[in-house]
mmCIF file of C-alpha atoms in Angstrom:
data_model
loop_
_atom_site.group_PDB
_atom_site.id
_atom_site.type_symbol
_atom_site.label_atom_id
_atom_site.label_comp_id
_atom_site.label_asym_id
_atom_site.label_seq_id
_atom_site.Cartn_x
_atom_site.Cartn_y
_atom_site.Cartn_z
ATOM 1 C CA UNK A 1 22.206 151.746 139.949
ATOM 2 C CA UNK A 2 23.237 148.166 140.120
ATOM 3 C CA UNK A 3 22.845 145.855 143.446
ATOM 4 C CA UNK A 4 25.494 143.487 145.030
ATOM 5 C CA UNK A 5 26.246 141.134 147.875
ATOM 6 C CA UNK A 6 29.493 140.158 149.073
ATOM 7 C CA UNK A 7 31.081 137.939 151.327
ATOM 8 C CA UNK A 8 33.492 137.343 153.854
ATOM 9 C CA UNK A 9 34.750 135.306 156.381
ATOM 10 C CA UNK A 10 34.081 137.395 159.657
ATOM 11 C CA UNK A 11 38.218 136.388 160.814
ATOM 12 C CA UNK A 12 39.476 138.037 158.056
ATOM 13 C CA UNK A 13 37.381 141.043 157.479
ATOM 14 C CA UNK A 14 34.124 141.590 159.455
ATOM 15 C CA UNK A 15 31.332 144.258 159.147
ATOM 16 C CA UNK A 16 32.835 145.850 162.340
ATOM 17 C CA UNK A 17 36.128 146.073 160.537
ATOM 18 C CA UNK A 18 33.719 147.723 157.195
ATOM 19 C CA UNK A 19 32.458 150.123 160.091
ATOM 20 C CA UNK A 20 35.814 151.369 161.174
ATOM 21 C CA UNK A 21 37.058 152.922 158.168
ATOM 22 C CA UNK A 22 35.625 155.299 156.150
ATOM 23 C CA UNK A 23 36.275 152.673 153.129
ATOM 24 C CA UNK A 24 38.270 149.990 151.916
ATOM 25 C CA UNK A 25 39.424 148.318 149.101
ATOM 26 C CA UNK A 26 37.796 144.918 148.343
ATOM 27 C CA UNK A 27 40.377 142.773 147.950
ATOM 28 C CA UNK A 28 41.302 139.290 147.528
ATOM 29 C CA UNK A 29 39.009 138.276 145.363
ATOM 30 C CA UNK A 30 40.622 135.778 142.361
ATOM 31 C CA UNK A 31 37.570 134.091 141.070
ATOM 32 C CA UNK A 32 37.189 134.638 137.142
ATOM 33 C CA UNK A 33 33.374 135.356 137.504
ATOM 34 C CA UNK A 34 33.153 137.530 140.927
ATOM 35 C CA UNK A 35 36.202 139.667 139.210
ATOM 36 C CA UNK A 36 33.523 139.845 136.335
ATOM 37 C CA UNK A 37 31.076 141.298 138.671
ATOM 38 C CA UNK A 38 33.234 143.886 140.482
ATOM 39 C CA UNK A 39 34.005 144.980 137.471
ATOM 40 C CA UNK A 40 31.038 145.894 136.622
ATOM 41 C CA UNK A 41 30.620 148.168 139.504
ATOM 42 C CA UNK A 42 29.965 151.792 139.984
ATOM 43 C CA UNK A 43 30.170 154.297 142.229
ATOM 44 C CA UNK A 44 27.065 154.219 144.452
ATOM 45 C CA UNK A 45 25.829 150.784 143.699
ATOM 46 C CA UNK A 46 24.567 149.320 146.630
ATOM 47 C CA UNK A 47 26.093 146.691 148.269
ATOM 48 C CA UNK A 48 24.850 143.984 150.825
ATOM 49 C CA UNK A 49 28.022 142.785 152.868
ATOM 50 C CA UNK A 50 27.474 138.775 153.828
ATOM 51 C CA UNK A 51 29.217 137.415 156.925
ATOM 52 C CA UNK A 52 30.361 133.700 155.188
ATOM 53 C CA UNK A 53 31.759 131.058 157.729
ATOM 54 C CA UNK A 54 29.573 129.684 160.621
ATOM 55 C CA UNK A 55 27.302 133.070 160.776
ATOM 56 C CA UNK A 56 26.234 132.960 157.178
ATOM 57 C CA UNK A 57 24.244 135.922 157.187
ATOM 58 C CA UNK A 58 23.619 139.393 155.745
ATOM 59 C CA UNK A 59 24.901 142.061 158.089
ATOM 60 C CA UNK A 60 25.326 145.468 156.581
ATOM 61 C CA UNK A 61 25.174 147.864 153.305
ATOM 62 C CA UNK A 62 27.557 149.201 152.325
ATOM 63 C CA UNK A 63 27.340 151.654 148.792
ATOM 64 C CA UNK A 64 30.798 151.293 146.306
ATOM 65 C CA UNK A 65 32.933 154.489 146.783
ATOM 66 C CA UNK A 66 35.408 153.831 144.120
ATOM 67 C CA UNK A 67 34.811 151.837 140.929
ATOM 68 C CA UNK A 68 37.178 149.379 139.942
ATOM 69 C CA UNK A 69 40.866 149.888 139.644
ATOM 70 C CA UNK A 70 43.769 147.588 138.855
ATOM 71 C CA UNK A 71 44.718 145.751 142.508
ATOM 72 C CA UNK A 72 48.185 146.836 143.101
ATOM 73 C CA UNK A 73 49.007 143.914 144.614
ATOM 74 C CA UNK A 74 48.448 142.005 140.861
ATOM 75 C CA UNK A 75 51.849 141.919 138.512
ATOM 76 C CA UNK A 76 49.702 140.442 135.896
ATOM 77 C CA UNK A 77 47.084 143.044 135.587
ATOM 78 C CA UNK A 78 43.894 140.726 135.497
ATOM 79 C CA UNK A 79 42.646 141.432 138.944
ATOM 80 C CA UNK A 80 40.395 144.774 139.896
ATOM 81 C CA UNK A 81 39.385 146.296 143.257
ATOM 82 C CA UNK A 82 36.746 148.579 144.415
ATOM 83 C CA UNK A 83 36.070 150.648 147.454
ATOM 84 C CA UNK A 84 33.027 149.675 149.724
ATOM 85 C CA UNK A 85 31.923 152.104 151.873
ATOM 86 C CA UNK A 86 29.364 151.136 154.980
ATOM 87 C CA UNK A 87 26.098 152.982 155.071
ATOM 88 C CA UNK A 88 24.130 151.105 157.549
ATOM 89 C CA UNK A 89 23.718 147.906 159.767
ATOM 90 C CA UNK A 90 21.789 145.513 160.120
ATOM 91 C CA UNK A 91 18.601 145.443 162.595
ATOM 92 C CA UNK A 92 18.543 141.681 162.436
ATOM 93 C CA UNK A 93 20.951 139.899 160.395
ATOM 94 C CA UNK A 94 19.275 137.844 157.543
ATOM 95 C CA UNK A 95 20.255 134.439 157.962
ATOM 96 C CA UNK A 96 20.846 132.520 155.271
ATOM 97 C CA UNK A 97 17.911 129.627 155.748
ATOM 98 C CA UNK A 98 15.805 132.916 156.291
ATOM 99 C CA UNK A 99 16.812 133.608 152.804
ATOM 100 C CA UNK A 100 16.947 130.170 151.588
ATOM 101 C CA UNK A 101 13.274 129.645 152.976
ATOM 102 C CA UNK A 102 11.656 132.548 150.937
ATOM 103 C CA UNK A 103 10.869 131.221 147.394
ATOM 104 C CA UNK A 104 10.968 134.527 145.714
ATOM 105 C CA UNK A 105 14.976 134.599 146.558
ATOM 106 C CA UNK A 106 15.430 130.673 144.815
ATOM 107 C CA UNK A 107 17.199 132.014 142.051
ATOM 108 C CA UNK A 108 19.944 134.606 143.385
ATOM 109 C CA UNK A 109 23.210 133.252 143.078
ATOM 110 C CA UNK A 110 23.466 133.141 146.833
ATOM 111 C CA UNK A 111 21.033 130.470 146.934
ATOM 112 C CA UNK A 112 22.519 128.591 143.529
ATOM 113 C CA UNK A 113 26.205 129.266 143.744
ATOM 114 C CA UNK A 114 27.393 129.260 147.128
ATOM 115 C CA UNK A 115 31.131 129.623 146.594
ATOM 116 C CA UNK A 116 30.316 132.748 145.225
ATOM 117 C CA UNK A 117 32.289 135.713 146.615
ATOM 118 C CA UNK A 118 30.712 138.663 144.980
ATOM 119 C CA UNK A 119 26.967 138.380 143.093
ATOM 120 C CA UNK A 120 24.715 140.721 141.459
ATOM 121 C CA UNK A 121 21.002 140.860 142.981
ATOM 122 C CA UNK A 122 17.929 141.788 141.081
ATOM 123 C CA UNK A 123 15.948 145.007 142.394
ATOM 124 C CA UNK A 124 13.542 142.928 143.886
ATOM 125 C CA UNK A 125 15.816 140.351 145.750
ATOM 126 C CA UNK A 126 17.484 143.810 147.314
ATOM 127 C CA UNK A 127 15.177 145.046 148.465
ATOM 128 C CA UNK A 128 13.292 141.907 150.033
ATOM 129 C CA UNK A 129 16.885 141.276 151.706
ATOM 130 C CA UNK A 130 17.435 144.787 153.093
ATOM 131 C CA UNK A 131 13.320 144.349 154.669
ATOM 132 C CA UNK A 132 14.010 140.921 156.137
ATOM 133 C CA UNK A 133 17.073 142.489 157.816
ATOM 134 C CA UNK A 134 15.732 146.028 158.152
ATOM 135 C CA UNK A 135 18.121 147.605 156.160
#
């Protein structure tokens, strides 16, 4: 099992949005690298779902429910979607200078690439996310 964290701006697709359907395509997402990472998704990685914007912080998992597929919307067949699925809120939303202030967690890409839209997390940066926000 691999671990994730996405992002998005709480306008165009919030966690109560993720909560209302039983999944949904991730979609949007045009960035060479972050395409990269979904693609390497699978089925029941676990995924921590980032409100970006003015809330900047980690608000839900979610586990992927479908592994990547070719995004219909995508004539030239170089962009992929998956299916994220909610499992759980948040108790307490990690914030993002929570995160930023814990020096084990210096080195995710949340930290060194902001612009980031979709990012891999080590085992241990999971799961010191999911305590700080008692996932």
């Amino acid at each position: 099992m691999a671990y994730w964290l996405v992002k998005s701006e709480p306008g165009d697709w919030s966690w109560q949005d993720q909560l209302s359907v039983d999944k949904e395509p991730w979609d949007g997402v045009r960035n060479f690298q972050a395409q990269k990472n979904m693609r390497a998704m699978a089925v029941g990685d676990e995924v921590l779902f980032y409100h970006s914007g003015k809330e900047r912080a980690v608000v839900g998992l979610c586990r992927v429910a479908v592994g990547p597929y070719s995004d219909p919307d995508d004539d030239t067949g170089r962009f992929c979607l998956v299916d994220l699925a909610a499992v759980k809120s948040a108790d307490h939303p990690a914030t993002l200078s929570d995160i930023k202030a814990d020096p084990s967690l210096g080195d995710i890409a949340l930290v060194r690439q902001a612009r980031l839209s979709v990012m891999p997390l080590d085992a241990g940066a999971f799961q010191k996310i999911c305590s700080m926000s008692g996932l």
